[in-house]
CSV table of C-alpha atoms in Angstrom, one decimal:
chain,number,residue,atom,x,y,z
A,1,MET,CA,111.3,99.4,120.3
A,2,LYS,CA,114.1,97.6,120.2
A,3,ASP,CA,111.9,94.2,119.2
A,4,ALA,CA,110.6,96.1,116.2
A,5,LEU,CA,114.2,98.4,114.9
A,6,ASN,CA,117.0,97.4,114.2
A,7,LEU,CA,118.5,99.4,117.1
A,8,SER,CA,122.1,97.5,116.6
A,9,ALA,CA,122.8,98.7,113.6
A,10,PHE,CA,121.0,102.1,113.9
A,11,PRO,CA,121.4,103.9,117.1
A,12,LEU,CA,118.8,106.2,117.1
A,13,ASP,CA,118.4,106.0,121.0
A,14,ALA,CA,121.9,106.8,121.5
A,15,PRO,CA,122.9,110.0,120.0
A,16,LYS,CA,126.3,110.7,121.7
A,17,SER,CA,127.7,107.4,120.1
A,18,GLU,CA,130.1,106.8,117.7
A,19,ILE,CA,128.6,104.5,115.4
A,20,TYR,CA,124.9,107.5,115.5
A,21,GLN,CA,127.3,110.0,114.7
A,22,ALA,CA,128.7,107.9,111.6
A,23,LEU,CA,125.1,107.5,110.6
A,24,VAL,CA,124.2,110.8,110.8
A,25,THR,CA,127.2,111.4,108.5
A,26,ARG,CA,126.6,108.9,106.0
A,27,CYS,CA,122.9,110.1,105.4
A,28,ARG,CA,123.8,113.6,105.4
A,29,SER,CA,126.7,112.9,102.3
A,30,GLU,CA,123.7,110.9,100.8
A,31,LEU,CA,120.6,113.5,100.9
A,32,ALA,CA,123.6,116.4,99.6
A,33,ALA,CA,124.5,113.8,96.7
A,34,GLY,CA,121.0,112.4,95.8
A,35,GLY,CA,118.5,114.5,97.7
A,36,MET,CA,117.5,110.7,99.8
A,37,PHE,CA,119.3,108.3,101.7
A,38,ASN,CA,117.9,105.2,102.7
A,39,LEU,CA,118.3,102.8,106.4
A,40,ASP,CA,117.6,99.0,104.9
A,41,GLY,CA,116.4,96.9,107.6
A,42,PHE,CA,115.4,99.9,109.9
A,43,LEU,CA,111.9,97.8,111.0
A,44,ARG,CA,112.7,94.2,111.3
A,45,ALA,CA,112.0,92.2,108.1
A,46,ASP,CA,109.2,90.0,110.2
A,47,VAL,CA,107.8,92.9,112.0
A,48,ALA,CA,106.7,94.3,108.7
A,49,GLN,CA,105.4,91.7,107.5
A,50,SER,CA,102.5,91.5,110.6
A,51,GLU,CA,102.6,94.6,109.9
A,52,ALA,CA,101.0,94.7,106.6
A,53,ASP,CA,98.9,91.8,108.0
A,54,THR,CA,97.9,93.6,110.5
A,55,HIS,CA,96.1,96.4,108.4
A,56,MET,CA,94.5,93.7,105.6
A,57,PRO,CA,91.7,93.2,106.3
A,58,LEU,CA,90.7,97.0,107.4
A,59,MET,CA,92.4,98.1,104.0
A,60,ASP,CA,90.2,96.2,102.4
A,61,THR,CA,86.6,96.7,104.1
A,62,ALA,CA,87.6,100.6,105.1
A,63,SER,CA,90.1,102.2,103.4
A,64,PHE,CA,90.1,105.1,100.7
A,65,LEU,CA,90.5,104.4,97.5
A,66,HIS,CA,92.2,107.4,96.2
A,67,ALA,CA,92.4,107.6,92.1
A,68,ARG,CA,92.9,110.9,89.9
A,69,ARG,CA,94.4,111.6,86.9
A,70,HIS,CA,96.7,114.6,87.3
A,71,ASN,CA,99.6,116.0,85.7
A,72,ILE,CA,103.3,116.4,87.6
A,73,TYR,CA,102.7,119.5,89.4
A,74,PHE,CA,98.8,118.3,90.5
A,75,LYS,CA,97.7,122.1,88.9
A,76,LYS,CA,95.1,121.6,86.3
A,77,ASP,CA,97.2,125.0,84.4
A,78,VAL,CA,100.3,126.6,85.1
A,79,PRO,CA,100.7,129.7,84.4
A,80,GLY,CA,103.7,130.9,81.1
A,81,LEU,CA,102.9,127.0,80.1
A,82,ALA,CA,100.2,126.0,77.1
A,83,VAL,CA,97.4,124.1,78.6
A,84,ASP,CA,99.2,121.2,75.4
A,85,HIS,CA,102.5,121.6,76.1
A,86,PRO,CA,104.3,117.8,76.9
A,87,ALA,CA,104.9,118.9,80.6
A,88,LEU,CA,101.4,118.5,81.3
A,89,VAL,CA,101.0,115.9,80.3
A,90,GLU,CA,98.1,113.3,82.7
A,91,PHE,CA,98.9,110.1,84.5
A,92,GLN,CA,96.3,107.7,86.3
A,93,THR,CA,97.5,107.5,90.0
A,94,SER,CA,94.9,104.6,92.1
A,95,ASN,CA,95.6,103.4,96.4
A,96,ASN,CA,93.8,102.7,98.8
A,97,THR,CA,94.4,104.3,102.2
A,98,LEU,CA,94.2,104.2,105.4
A,99,CYS,CA,93.8,107.2,107.5
A,100,ALA,CA,96.0,107.7,111.5
A,101,ASP,CA,93.3,108.0,113.3
A,102,GLN,CA,92.9,104.1,112.0
A,103,LEU,CA,95.7,103.3,112.9
A,104,ARG,CA,95.7,103.8,116.8
A,105,GLY,CA,98.2,101.1,118.8
A,106,SER,CA,100.3,99.9,114.9
A,107,VAL,CA,103.9,99.6,115.2
A,108,VAL,CA,103.9,102.4,112.9
A,109,GLU,CA,101.9,105.4,115.0
A,110,GLN,CA,104.9,104.1,117.8
A,111,ILE,CA,107.3,104.7,115.7
A,112,TYR,CA,105.3,108.0,114.3
A,113,HIS,CA,105.4,109.8,117.8
A,114,TRP,CA,109.4,107.9,118.6
A,115,ALA,CA,111.2,110.5,119.8
A,116,PRO,CA,114.5,109.5,118.6
A,117,LEU,CA,113.4,109.1,115.1
A,118,GLN,CA,112.4,112.4,115.4
A,119,SER,CA,115.6,113.8,116.1
A,120,PHE,CA,117.7,111.9,114.1
A,121,LEU,CA,115.8,113.1,111.1
A,122,ALA,CA,116.1,116.8,111.9
A,123,GLU,CA,119.6,116.3,112.8
A,124,VAL,CA,119.9,114.8,109.1
A,125,MET,CA,118.4,117.6,107.7
A,126,ASP,CA,119.6,120.7,109.6
A,127,LYS,CA,116.6,121.6,111.0
A,128,PRO,CA,116.2,123.2,114.7
A,129,LYS,CA,112.9,120.3,115.7
A,130,LEU,CA,110.8,118.7,113.9
A,131,TYR,CA,107.4,118.4,115.6
A,132,PRO,CA,104.4,115.5,114.3
A,133,MET,CA,101.3,116.8,112.7
A,134,ASP,CA,97.9,117.5,115.0
A,135,ASP,CA,96.1,116.0,111.9
A,136,PRO,CA,94.4,112.8,113.0
A,137,LEU,CA,94.2,111.7,109.6
A,138,ALA,CA,97.2,113.5,108.1
A,139,ALA,CA,100.0,112.8,110.7
A,140,PHE,CA,101.1,109.2,109.2
A,141,ASN,CA,98.5,107.0,106.8
A,142,VAL,CA,99.1,102.9,105.3
A,143,MET,CA,98.7,103.0,101.9
A,144,ARG,CA,98.3,100.4,99.7
A,145,TYR,CA,98.3,99.7,95.9
A,146,ARG,CA,97.3,96.8,94.2
A,147,GLU,CA,97.9,94.8,90.7
A,148,GLY,CA,97.6,98.1,88.3
A,149,GLN,CA,97.7,101.1,91.2
A,150,ALA,CA,100.3,102.9,90.8
A,151,LEU,CA,101.7,106.8,92.3
A,152,ASN,CA,102.5,108.4,88.8
A,153,TRP,CA,104.8,111.4,88.5
A,154,HIS,CA,104.7,114.4,90.5
A,155,PHE,CA,106.5,116.5,92.6
A,156,ASP,CA,106.0,116.9,96.1
A,157,ARG,CA,104.7,120.0,97.5
A,158,SER,CA,106.5,119.3,101.2
A,159,GLU,CA,110.7,119.3,101.3
A,160,PHE,CA,111.1,115.6,102.4
A,161,THR,CA,109.1,112.9,102.9
A,162,VAL,CA,109.8,109.9,104.9
A,163,THR,CA,108.1,106.7,104.4
A,164,LEU,CA,109.1,103.0,105.5
A,165,LEU,CA,108.1,100.2,103.3
A,166,LEU,CA,106.1,97.5,104.7
A,167,GLN,CA,105.4,94.4,102.1
A,168,ALA,CA,107.2,95.0,98.5
A,169,PRO,CA,105.0,93.4,95.3
A,170,ASP,CA,106.5,90.8,93.6
A,171,ILE,CA,106.9,92.5,89.9
A,172,GLY,CA,106.6,96.2,90.1
A,173,GLY,CA,106.7,98.8,92.2
A,174,GLU,CA,110.0,100.3,91.5
A,175,PHE,CA,110.9,104.0,93.0
A,176,GLU,CA,111.2,106.0,89.4
A,177,TYR,CA,112.8,109.4,90.4
A,178,ARG,CA,115.8,111.9,88.5
A,179,THR,CA,117.4,114.4,91.0
A,180,ASP,CA,117.1,117.9,90.9
A,181,LEU,CA,115.2,118.8,87.6
A,182,ARG,CA,114.4,121.5,88.8
A,183,SER,CA,115.3,124.4,91.0
A,184,ALA,CA,113.2,128.1,92.9
A,185,ALA,CA,114.9,129.6,90.2
A,186,ASP,CA,114.6,128.0,87.0
A,187,PRO,CA,111.1,125.6,87.1
A,188,ASN,CA,112.9,123.3,83.3
A,189,TYR,CA,109.7,123.2,81.9
A,190,ASP,CA,111.5,120.9,78.9
A,191,GLY,CA,113.6,118.9,81.4
A,192,VAL,CA,110.2,117.5,82.7
A,193,ALA,CA,108.8,117.2,79.8
A,194,ARG,CA,111.8,115.0,78.1
A,195,LEU,CA,111.0,112.6,81.9
A,196,LEU,CA,108.1,112.1,80.8
A,197,ALA,CA,108.6,110.8,77.2
A,198,GLY,CA,110.8,108.6,78.4
A,199,ASP,CA,114.1,110.4,77.2
A,200,ASP,CA,116.1,112.0,80.1
A,201,PRO,CA,119.3,109.6,80.5
A,202,ASP,CA,119.7,110.6,84.5
A,203,MET,CA,116.5,109.2,85.7
A,204,GLN,CA,117.0,106.4,87.8
A,205,ARG,CA,115.5,103.9,89.5
A,206,MET,CA,115.6,101.9,92.6
A,207,ASN,CA,114.1,98.4,94.5
A,208,VAL,CA,113.3,98.6,97.9
A,209,ILE,CA,113.4,96.3,100.4
A,210,PRO,CA,110.9,95.4,103.3
A,211,GLY,CA,112.1,97.7,106.3
A,212,THR,CA,113.3,99.8,104.8
A,213,LEU,CA,112.9,103.6,105.8
A,214,ASN,CA,113.6,106.4,103.9
A,215,VAL,CA,113.8,110.1,103.3
A,216,PHE,CA,113.3,111.7,100.3
A,217,ARG,CA,113.4,115.5,98.9
A,218,GLY,CA,111.2,115.4,96.7
A,219,VAL,CA,109.9,119.1,96.4
A,220,ASN,CA,112.1,119.4,92.9
A,221,THR,CA,113.2,115.8,92.1
A,222,PRO,CA,109.9,114.2,90.4
A,223,HIS,CA,109.6,110.7,91.3
A,224,ARG,CA,106.8,107.8,91.5
A,225,VAL,CA,105.8,103.9,91.6
A,226,THR,CA,105.8,102.3,88.6
A,227,PRO,CA,102.4,100.6,87.9
A,228,ILE,CA,102.4,97.1,90.4
A,229,LYS,CA,101.7,93.2,88.7
A,230,GLY,CA,101.4,90.0,90.1
A,231,ASP,CA,98.6,89.6,93.2
A,232,ARG,CA,100.7,90.6,96.2
A,233,ALA,CA,100.3,94.0,97.6
A,234,ARG,CA,102.6,96.8,97.8
A,235,MET,CA,102.3,98.7,101.1
A,236,ILE,CA,103.7,101.7,102.4
A,237,ALA,CA,103.4,103.6,105.4
A,238,VAL,CA,104.2,107.5,105.4
A,239,LEU,CA,105.1,109.4,108.6
A,240,THR,CA,104.5,113.1,108.1
A,241,TYR,CA,106.5,115.8,110.0
A,242,TYR,CA,107.0,119.5,110.1
A,243,GLU,CA,109.0,122.1,111.6
A,244,ARG,CA,106.3,123.6,113.6
A,245,PRO,CA,103.7,122.4,115.8
A,246,GLY,CA,100.1,121.9,115.5
A,247,ALA,CA,100.1,120.8,111.7
A,248,ARG,CA,96.8,119.9,110.0
A,249,PHE,CA,95.7,119.8,106.7
A,250,THR,CA,92.2,122.1,105.5
A,251,GLU,CA,89.8,120.5,105.6
A,252,THR,CA,89.9,120.8,101.3
A,253,GLU,CA,93.0,118.7,101.8
A,254,GLN,CA,91.4,116.3,103.2
A,255,LEU,CA,88.9,115.3,101.6
A,256,GLY,CA,91.0,115.8,98.6
A,257,PHE,CA,93.0,112.8,99.9
A,258,TYR,CA,90.5,110.6,101.9
A,259,GLY,CA,87.5,111.5,101.1
A,260,ARG,CA,86.4,112.5,104.8
A,261,THR,CA,87.2,115.2,107.1
A,262,ALA,CA,88.8,115.4,110.9
């Protein structure tokens, strides 16, 4: 991986080194304070752009257009909330997706299965071990957002999300989030409504540069990617790991996210 990754700055292949241990400490601190950490330039910029360019033709011809209206919970109704509660306002999400079985031999696949990355993520998040998915569609994806497309407000179902930005748009595509808006004990529906109305002073915005590895705890932190403007698309790889081996989506989930089953 030394030709693709900046291992001098992020020596994930040298877990006993002082630089590695300092990196773990820094990432743990940022994760605890803000619910995320970034490794800027983890993937070399030229490799990131090459990956984006490589996948663009297949994205144009064989990707799945995932487009739907949804509320922040991705549920039709929420027990205890009236259907017209402002926390249930709907938005439009749209992107094109390439699945893991369409990305064989790619740098994204190599990074996904690279054991030092899995060990590093597990150590930072204080997990005994993390495992790749056995799902031939969902394990890792590349998503493209073109002009007018966006990933709208939502909470993640999984505890954390790992992404790798391959290409940034000229305008738009900003990552907006509100750390720990809810908790397991308090759904904070009124706070959710204020965020969706644009009335939360603690909402934060971040511009990510290509090659950045982002690890994000989104189960209680709502987030979105703002609409893309201009001819240059946003392309991002999503890497999904679980604490148990053998994880797969159901056929219903595969159909919903990818338009087909494995």
